[in-house]
Short mmCIF file of C-alpha atoms and ligand atoms in Angstrom, two decimals:
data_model
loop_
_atom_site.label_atom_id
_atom_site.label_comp_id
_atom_site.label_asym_id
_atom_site.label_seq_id
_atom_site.Cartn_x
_atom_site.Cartn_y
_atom_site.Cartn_z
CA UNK A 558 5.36 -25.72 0.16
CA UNK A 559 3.06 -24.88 -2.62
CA UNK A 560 2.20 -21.07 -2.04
CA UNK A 561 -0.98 -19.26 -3.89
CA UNK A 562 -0.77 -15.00 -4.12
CA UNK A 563 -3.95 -13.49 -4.43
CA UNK A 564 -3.63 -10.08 -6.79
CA UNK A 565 -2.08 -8.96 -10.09
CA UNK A 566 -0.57 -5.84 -9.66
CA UNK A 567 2.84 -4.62 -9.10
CA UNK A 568 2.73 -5.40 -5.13
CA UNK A 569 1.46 -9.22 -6.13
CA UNK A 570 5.08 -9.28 -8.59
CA UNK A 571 7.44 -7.95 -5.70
CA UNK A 572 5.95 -10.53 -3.23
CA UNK A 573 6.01 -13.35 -5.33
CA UNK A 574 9.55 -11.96 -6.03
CA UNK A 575 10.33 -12.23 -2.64
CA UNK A 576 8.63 -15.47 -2.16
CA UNK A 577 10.39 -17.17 -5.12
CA UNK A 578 13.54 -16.22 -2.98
CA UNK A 579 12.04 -18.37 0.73
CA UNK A 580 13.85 -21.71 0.30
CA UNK A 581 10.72 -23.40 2.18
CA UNK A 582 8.32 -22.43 -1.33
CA UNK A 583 8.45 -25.25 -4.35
CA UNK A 584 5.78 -23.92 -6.27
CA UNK A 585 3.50 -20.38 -6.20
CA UNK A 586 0.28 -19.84 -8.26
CA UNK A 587 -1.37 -16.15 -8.59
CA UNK A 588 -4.89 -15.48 -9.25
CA UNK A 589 -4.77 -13.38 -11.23
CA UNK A 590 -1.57 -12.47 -11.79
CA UNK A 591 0.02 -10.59 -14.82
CA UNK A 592 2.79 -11.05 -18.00
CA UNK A 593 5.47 -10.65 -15.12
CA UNK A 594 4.27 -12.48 -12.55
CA UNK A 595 3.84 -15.57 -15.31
CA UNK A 596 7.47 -15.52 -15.33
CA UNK A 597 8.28 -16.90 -11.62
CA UNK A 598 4.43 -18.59 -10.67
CA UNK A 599 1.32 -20.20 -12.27
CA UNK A 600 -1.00 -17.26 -13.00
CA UNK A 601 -4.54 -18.91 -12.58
CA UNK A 602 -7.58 -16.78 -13.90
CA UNK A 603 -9.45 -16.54 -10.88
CA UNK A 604 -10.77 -12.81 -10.13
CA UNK A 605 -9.58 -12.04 -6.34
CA UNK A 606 -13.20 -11.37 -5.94
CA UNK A 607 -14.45 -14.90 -6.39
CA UNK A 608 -14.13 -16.32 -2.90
CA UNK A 609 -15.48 -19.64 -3.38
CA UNK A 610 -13.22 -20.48 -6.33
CA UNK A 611 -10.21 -19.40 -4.73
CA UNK A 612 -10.47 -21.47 -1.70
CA UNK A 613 -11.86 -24.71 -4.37
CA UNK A 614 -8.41 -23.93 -6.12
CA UNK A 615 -6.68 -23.88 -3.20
CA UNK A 616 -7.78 -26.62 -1.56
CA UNK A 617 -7.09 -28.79 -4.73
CA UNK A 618 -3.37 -28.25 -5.05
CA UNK A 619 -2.74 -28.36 -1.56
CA UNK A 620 -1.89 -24.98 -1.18
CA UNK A 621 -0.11 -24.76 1.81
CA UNK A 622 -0.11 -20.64 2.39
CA UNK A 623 -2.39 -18.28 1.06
CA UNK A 624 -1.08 -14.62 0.25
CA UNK A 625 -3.93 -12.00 0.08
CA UNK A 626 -2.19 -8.95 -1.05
CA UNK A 627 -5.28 -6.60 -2.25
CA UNK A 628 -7.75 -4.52 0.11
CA UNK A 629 -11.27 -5.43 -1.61
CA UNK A 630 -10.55 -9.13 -0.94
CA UNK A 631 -9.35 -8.66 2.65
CA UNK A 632 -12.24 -5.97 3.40
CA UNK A 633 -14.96 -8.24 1.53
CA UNK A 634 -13.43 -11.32 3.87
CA UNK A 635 -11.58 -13.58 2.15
CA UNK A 636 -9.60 -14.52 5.01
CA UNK A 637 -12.46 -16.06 6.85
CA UNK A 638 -13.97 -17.64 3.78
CA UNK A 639 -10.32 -19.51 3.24
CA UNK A 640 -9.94 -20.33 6.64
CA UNK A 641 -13.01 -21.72 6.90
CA UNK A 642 -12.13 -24.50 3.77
CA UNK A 643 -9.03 -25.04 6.36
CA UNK A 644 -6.83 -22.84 4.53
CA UNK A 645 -3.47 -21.13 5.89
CA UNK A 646 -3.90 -17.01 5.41
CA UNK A 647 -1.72 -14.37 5.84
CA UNK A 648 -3.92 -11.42 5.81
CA UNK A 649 -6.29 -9.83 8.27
CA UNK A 650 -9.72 -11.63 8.78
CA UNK A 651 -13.16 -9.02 7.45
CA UNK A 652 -13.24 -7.86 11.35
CA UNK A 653 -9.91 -6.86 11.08
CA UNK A 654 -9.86 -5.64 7.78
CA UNK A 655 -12.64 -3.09 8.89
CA UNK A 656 -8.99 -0.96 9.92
CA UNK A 657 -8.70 0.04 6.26
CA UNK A 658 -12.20 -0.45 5.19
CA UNK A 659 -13.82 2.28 6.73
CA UNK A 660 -11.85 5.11 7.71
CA UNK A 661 -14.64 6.06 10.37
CA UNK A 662 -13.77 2.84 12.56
CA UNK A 663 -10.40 4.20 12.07
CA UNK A 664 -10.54 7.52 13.67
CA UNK A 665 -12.85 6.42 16.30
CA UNK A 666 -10.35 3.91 17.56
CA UNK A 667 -7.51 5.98 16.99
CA UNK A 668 -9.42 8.52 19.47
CA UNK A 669 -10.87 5.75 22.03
CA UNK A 670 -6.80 4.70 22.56
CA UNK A 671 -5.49 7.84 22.27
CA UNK A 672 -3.55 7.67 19.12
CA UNK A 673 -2.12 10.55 17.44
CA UNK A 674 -4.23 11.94 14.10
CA UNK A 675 -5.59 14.62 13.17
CA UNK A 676 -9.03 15.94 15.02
CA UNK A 677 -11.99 14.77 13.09
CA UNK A 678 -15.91 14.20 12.79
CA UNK A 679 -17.63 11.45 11.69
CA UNK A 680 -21.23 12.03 9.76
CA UNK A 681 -24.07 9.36 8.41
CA UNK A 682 -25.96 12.52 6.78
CA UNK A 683 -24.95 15.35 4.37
CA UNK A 684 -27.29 17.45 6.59
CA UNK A 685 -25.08 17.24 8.85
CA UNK A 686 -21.80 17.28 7.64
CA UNK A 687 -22.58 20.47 6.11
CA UNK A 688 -24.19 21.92 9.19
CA UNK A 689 -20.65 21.60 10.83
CA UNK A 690 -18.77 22.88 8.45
CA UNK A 691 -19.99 26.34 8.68
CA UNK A 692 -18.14 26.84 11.69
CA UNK A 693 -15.06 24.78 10.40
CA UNK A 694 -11.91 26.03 9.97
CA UNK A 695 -10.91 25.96 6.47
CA UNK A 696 -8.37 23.84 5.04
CA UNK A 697 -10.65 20.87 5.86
CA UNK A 698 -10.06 16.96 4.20
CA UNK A 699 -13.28 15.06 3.37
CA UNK A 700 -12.54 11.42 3.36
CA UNK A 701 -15.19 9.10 2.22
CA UNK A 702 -15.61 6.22 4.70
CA UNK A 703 -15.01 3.17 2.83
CA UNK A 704 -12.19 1.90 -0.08
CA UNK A 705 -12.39 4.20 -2.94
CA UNK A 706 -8.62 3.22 -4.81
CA UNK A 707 -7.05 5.91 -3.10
CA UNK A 708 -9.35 8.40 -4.01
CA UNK A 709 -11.49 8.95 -1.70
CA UNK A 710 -10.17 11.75 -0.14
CA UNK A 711 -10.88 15.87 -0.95
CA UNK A 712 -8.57 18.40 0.40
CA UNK A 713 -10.71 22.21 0.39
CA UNK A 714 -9.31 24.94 0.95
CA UNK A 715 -12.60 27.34 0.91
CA UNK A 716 -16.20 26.57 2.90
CA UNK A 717 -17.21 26.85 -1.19
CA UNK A 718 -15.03 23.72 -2.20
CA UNK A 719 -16.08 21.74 1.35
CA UNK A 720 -19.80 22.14 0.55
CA UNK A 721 -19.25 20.66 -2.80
CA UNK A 722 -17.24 17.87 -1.73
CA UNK A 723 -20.10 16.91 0.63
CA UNK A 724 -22.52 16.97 -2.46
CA UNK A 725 -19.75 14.78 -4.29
CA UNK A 726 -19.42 12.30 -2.17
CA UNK A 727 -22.61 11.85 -0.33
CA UNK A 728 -25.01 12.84 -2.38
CA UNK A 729 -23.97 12.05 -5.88
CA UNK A 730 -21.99 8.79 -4.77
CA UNK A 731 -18.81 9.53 -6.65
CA UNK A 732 -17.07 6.53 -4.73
CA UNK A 733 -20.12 4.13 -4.51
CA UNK A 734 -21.21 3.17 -0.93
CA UNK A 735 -17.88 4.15 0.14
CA UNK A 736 -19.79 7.98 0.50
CA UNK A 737 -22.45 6.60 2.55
CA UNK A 738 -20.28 8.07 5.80
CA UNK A 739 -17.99 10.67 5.73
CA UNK A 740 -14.95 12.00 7.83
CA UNK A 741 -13.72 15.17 7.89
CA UNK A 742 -10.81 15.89 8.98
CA UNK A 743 -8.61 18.94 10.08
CA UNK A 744 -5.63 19.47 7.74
CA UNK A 745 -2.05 18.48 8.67
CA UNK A 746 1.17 19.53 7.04
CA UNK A 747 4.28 18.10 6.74
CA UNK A 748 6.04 15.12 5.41
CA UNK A 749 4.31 11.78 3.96
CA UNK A 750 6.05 8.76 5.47
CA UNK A 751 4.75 4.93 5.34
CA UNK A 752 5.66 2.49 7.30
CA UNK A 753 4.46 -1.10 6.66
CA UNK A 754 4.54 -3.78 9.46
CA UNK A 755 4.37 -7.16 10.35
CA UNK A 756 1.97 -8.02 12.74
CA UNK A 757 0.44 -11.84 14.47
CA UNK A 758 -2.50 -10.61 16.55
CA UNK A 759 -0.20 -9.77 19.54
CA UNK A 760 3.25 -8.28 18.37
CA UNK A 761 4.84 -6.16 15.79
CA UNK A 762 7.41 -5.95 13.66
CA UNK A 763 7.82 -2.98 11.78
CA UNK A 764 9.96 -2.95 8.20
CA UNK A 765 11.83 -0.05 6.60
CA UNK A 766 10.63 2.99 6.05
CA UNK A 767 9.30 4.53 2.54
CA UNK A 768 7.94 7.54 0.49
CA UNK A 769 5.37 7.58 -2.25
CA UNK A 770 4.67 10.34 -4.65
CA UNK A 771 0.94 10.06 -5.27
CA UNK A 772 0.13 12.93 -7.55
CA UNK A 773 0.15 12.49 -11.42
CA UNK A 774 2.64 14.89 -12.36
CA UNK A 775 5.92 16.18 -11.65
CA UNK A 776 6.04 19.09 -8.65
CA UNK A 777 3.16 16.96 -7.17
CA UNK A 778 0.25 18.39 -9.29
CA UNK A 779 -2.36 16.44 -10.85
CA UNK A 780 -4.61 13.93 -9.77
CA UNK A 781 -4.48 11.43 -7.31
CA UNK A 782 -3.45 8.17 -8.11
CA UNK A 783 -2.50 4.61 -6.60
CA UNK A 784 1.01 5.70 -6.54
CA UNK A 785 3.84 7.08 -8.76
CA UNK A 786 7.05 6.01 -6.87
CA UNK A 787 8.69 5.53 -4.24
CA UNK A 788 12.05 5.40 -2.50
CA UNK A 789 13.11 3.71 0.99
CA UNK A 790 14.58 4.23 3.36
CA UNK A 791 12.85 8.06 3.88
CA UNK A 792 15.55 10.25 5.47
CA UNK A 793 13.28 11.90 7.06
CA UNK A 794 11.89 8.98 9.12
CA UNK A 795 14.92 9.24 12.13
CA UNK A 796 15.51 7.86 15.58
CA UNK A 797 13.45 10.19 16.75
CA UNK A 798 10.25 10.01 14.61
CA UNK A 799 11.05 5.89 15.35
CA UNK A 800 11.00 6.23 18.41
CA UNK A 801 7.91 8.30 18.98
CA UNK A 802 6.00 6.06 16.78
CA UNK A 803 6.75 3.49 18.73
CA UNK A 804 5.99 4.92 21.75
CA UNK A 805 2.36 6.18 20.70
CA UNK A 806 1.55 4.36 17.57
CA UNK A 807 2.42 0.78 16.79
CA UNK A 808 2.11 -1.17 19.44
CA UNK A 809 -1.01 0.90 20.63
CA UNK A 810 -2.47 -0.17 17.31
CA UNK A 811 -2.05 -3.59 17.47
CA UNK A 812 -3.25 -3.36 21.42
CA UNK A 813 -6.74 -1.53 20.49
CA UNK A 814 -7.03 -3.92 17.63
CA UNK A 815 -6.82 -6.94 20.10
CA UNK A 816 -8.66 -4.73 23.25
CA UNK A 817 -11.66 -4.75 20.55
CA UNK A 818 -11.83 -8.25 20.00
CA UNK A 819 -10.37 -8.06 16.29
CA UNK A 820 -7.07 -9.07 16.44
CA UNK A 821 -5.05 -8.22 13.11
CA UNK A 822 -2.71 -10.58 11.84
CA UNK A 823 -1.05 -9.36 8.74
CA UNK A 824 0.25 -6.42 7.13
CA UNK A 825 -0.64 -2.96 8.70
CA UNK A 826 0.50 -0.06 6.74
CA UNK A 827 1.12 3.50 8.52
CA UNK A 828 0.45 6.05 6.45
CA UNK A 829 2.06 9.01 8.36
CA UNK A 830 2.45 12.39 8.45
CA UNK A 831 5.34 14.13 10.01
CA UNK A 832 4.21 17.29 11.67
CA UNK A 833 5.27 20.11 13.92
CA UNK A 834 3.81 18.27 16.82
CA UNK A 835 5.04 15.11 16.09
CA UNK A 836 3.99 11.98 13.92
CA UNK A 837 0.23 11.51 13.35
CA UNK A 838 -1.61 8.23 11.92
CA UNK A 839 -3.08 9.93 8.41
CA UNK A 840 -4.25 6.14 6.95
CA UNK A 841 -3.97 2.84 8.33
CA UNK A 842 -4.10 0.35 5.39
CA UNK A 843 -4.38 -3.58 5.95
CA UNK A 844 -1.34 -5.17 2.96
CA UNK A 845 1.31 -3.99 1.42
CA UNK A 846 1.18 -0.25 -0.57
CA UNK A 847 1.78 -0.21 -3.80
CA UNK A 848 4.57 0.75 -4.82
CA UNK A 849 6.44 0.84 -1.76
CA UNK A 850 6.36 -2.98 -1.55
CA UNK A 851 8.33 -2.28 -4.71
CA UNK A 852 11.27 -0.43 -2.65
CA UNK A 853 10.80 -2.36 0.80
CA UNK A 854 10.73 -5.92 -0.19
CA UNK A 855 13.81 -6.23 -2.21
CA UNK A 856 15.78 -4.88 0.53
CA UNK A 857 14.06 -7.14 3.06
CA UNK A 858 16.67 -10.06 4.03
CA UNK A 859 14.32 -12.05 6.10
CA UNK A 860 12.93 -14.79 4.37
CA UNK A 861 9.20 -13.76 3.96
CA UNK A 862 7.65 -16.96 3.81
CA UNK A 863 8.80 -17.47 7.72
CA UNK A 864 7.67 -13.95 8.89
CA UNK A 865 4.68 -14.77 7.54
CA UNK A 866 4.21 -18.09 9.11
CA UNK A 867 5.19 -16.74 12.05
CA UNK A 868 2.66 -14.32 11.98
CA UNK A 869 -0.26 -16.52 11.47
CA UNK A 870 0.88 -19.12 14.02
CA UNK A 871 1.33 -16.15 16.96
CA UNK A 872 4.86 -16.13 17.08
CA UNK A 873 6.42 -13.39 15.13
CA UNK A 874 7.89 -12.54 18.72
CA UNK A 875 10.64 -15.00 17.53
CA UNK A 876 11.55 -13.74 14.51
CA UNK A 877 13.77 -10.92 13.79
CA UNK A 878 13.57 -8.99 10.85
CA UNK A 879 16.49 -7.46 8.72
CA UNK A 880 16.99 -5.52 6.26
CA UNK A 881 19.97 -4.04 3.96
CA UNK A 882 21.65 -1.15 4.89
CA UNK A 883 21.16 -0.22 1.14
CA UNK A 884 18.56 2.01 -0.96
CA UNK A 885 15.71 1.27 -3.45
CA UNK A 886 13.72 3.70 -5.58
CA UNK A 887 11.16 2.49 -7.80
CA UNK A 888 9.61 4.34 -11.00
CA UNK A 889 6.42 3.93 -12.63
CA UNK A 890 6.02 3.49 -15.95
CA UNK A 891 2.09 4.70 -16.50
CA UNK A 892 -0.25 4.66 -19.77
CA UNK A 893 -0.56 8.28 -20.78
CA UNK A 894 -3.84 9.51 -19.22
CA UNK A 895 -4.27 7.92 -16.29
CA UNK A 896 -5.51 7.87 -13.78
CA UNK A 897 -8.72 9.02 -15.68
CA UNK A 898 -8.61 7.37 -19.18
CA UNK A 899 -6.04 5.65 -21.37
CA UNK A 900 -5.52 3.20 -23.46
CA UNK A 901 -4.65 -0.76 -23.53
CA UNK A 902 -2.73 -3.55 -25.40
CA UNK A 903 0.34 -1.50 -26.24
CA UNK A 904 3.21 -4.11 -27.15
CA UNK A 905 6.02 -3.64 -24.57
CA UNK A 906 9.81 -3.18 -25.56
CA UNK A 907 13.40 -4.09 -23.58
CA UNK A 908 11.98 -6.05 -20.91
CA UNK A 909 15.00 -8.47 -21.59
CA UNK A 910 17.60 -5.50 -20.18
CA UNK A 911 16.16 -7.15 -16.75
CA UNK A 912 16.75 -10.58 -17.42
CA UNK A 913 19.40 -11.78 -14.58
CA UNK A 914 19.49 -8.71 -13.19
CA UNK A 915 19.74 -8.21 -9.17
CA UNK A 916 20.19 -4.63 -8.76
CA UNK A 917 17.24 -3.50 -10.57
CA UNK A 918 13.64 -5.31 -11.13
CA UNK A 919 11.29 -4.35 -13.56
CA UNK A 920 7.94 -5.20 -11.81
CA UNK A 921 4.66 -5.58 -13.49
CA UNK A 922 1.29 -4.50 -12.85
CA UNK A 923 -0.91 -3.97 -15.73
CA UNK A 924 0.53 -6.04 -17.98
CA UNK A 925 -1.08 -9.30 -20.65
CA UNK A 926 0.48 -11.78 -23.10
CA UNK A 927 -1.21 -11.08 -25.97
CA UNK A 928 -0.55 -13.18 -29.14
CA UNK A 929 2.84 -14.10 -27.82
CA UNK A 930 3.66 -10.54 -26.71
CA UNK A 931 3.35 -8.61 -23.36
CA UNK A 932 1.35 -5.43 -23.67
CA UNK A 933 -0.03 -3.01 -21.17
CA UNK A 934 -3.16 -3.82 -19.67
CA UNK A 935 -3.54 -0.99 -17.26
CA UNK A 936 -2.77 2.91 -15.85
CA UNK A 937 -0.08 1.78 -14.12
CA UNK A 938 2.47 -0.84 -16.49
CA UNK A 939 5.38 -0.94 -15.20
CA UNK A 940 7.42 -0.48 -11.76
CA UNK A 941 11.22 -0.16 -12.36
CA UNK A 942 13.06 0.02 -9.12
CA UNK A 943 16.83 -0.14 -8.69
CA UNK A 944 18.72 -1.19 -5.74
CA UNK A 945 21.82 0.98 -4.57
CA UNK A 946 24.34 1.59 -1.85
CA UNK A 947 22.39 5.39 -0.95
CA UNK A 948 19.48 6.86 -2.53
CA UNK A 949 20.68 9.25 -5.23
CA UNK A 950 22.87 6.04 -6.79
CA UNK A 951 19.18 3.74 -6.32
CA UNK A 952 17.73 7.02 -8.39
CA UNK A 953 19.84 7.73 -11.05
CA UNK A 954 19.74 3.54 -11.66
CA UNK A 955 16.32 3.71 -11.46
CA UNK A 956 15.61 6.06 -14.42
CA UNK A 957 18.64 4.89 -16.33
CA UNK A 958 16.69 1.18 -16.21
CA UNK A 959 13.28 3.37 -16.54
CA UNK A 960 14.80 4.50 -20.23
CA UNK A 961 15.57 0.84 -21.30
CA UNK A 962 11.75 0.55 -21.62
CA UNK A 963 9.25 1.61 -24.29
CA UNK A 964 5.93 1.37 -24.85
CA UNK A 965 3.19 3.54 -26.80
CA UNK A 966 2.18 6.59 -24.74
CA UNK A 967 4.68 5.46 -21.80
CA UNK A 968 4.72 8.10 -19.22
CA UNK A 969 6.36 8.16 -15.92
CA UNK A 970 7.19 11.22 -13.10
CA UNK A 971 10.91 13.00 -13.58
CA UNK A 972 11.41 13.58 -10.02
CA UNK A 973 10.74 10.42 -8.29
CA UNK A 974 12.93 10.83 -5.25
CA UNK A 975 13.23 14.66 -4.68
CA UNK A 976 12.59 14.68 -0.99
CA UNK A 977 16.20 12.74 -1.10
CA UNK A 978 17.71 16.30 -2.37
CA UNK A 979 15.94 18.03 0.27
CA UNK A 980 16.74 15.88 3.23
CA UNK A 981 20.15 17.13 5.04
CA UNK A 982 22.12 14.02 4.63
P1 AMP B 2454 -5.47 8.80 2.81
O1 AMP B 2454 -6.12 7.90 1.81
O2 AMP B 2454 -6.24 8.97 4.07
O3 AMP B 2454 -4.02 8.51 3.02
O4 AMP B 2454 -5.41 10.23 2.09
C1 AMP B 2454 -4.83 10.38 0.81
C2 AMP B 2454 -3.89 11.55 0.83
O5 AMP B 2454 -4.56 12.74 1.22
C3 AMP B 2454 -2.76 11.39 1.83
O6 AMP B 2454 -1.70 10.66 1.31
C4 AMP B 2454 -2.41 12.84 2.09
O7 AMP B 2454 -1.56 13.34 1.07
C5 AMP B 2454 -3.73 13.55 2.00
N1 AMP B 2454 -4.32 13.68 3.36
C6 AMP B 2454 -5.07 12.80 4.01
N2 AMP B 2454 -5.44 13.25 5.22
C7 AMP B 2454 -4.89 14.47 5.35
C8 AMP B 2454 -4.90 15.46 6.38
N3 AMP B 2454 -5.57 15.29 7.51
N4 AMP B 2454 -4.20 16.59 6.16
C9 AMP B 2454 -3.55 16.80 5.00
N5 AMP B 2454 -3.51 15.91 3.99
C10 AMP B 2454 -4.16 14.76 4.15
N1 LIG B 2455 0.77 3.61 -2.32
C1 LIG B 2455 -0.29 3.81 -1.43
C2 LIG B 2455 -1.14 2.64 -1.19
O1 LIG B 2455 -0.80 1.53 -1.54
O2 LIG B 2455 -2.21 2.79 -0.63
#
């Protein structure tokens, strides 16, 4: 089968990774791809954007599964546009979709089935949103309603800070039309887990469990970004937070989703936070996170092509999924400066170190060949992730294979992984 990934970060490289592996796949193309993901498939310059040449594309080479890995395709509907040439997706369809694409829709169905999240407010007006917040309990998260990379979300800790997120995001449109609603939110503590799943319409099949570190700098300070690292498995996700999620969250997901006449077929990604009263749903997201498909799909077993064909035929019900009992952590290498500015085209050194390699992966995502060289072509370069029996052996491999890299103004976090020194195991 002739398989075409839609993307070209460091998600796109791990899945075509993992697809490479599927002994049912004979050929992959990516549009767009990157330097790394040249290596294994046929990067075609298509922009993941351009709907109508992506299903002419794959239509002509007989592309027998589709992968959409990004949110603004999936959100914008690419699913529906490729099914409709007679295409084979796996990724949600634009009423689907809608789970990460506005964060309102989330919370309201999260309330309407009784999901665990934190207590919230939707508002259309600024007017309004800043009428209620002064009686609002202060900390209080603003969340813009639509995709904003990530960033999207303000966490205020005085009525001072609150009113001028409001004016950020609603009035002067700091995240487009993604500000055009607004949620706020109260504030939860605790631990960050994710949890992507596998999911047909009907069942679910959820995969290991992960941490990111989404602040720029080490201690978590800084800005936002896409994501720094991450390990798997999180010791802090046990039996018991498993089984509680799977009593009130999953399923129950997947069952509103379906109850509201958009069933999801795809990935769904739990962003969760562990709290004093249990887990509660912080994010849904509708792929793979980036980077924990970095740390989750190397230590899938399963062969991915046949989850995923499973999921878009109905029948995931059949499949089971396994994983190894092992550990990944995954490092990224960043362009000094992001995530606000920083430069491009810096030639990349020691990529070979990976060549052959099982135990450790050096994943791209904004990376070019330029004039016969790779160079960075983004915030975040590089993803190194390392495979090991536990997590502290995954870690130290990690930045040991981190250090076999260089590039101009490389910068990466020191303490990728410190949860694991906090966790009693
Ligand atoms: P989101 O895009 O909704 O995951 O939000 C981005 C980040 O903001 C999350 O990863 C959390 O660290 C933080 N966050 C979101 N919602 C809350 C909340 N209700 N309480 C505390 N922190 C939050
Ligand atoms: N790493 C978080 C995300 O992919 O949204």
């Amino acid at each position: 089968m002739k398989v075409l990934i839609v993307g070209g970060g460091g998600r796109e490289h791990a899945i075509a990774v993992s697809v490479a592996k599927s002994r049912k796949v004979e050929k992959i193309y990516c549009a767009p791809g990157n330097a790394g993901i040249a290596q294994i498939a046929e990067c075609v310059p298509i922009g993941v954007m351009e709907f109508d040449a992506l299903a002419a594309f794959a239509r002509e080479k007989e592309i027998g599964l589709v992968i959409v890995g990004m949110d603004d395709p999936l959100v914008g509907g690419l699913t529906d546009v490729l099914e409709a040439a007679g295409l084979r997706v796996f990724g949600p369809r634009k009423n689907a979709a809608i789970l990460e694409g506005s964060k309102a829709f989330s919370k309201d169905l999260m309330k309407k089935y009784k999901i665990p999240t934190a207590a919230y407010e939707n508002f259309d007006t600024p007017q309004a949103a800043l009428a209620y917040l002064e009686t609002a309990s202060m900390p209080v998260v603003l969340k813009a309603d639509g995709l904003a990379l990530g960033k999207g979300v303000l966490i205020c800790h005085t009525r001072e800070e609150a009113r001028a997120g409001v004016k950020t995001i609603m009035e002067e449109k700091q995240f487009g039309d993604a500000g055009n609603r607004l949620v706020v939110e109260e504030f939860l503590t605790g631990r960050e887990v994710s949890v992507l799943s596998f999911v047909d319409g009907r069942t679910i099949r959820t995969m290991t469990s992960a941490q990111d570190h989404k602040r720029a700098g080490d201690g978590d300070t800084g800005l936002n970004t896409g994501g720094m690292g991450t390990f798997s498995p999180s010791p802090f996700y046990t039996r018991e937070v498993d089984d509680f999620c799977r009593k009130y969250i999953y399923q129950a997901t997947v069952d509103a989703m379906a109850a509201e006449g958009r069933p999801f077929q795809g990935i769904i990604f739990f962003g969760l936070m562990l709290t004093e009263n249990g887990p509660r749903v912080l994010e849904y997201n509708a792929r793979f996170g980036d980077p924990e498909a970095q740390v989750v799909l190397p230590r899938m077993k399963s062969d991915i092509v046949e989850v995923m064909e499973a999921c878009i035929d109905g029948r995931l019900d059949e499949i089971e999924l396994v994983f190894e009992e092992n550990a990944a952590v995954c490092v990224v290498l960043a362009s000094g400066g992001y995530p606000v500015s920083y430069g491009k085209g810096f030639p990349i050194s020691g990529l070979e170190h990976f060549n052959g390699r099982d135990d450790v992966f050096c994943f791209h995502a904004g990376t070019k060949q330029q004039d016969g060289k790779i160079v960075t072509n983004g915030g975040r370069v590089l993803g190194i992730t390392a495979l090991g029996s536990d997590l502290r052996t995954a870690r130290a491999q990690a930045y040991e294979a981190a250090s076999w890299v260089s590039f101009e103004k490389k910068y990466m976090r020191h303490d990728i992984g410190k949860a694991i020194d906090e966790a009693e195991v």
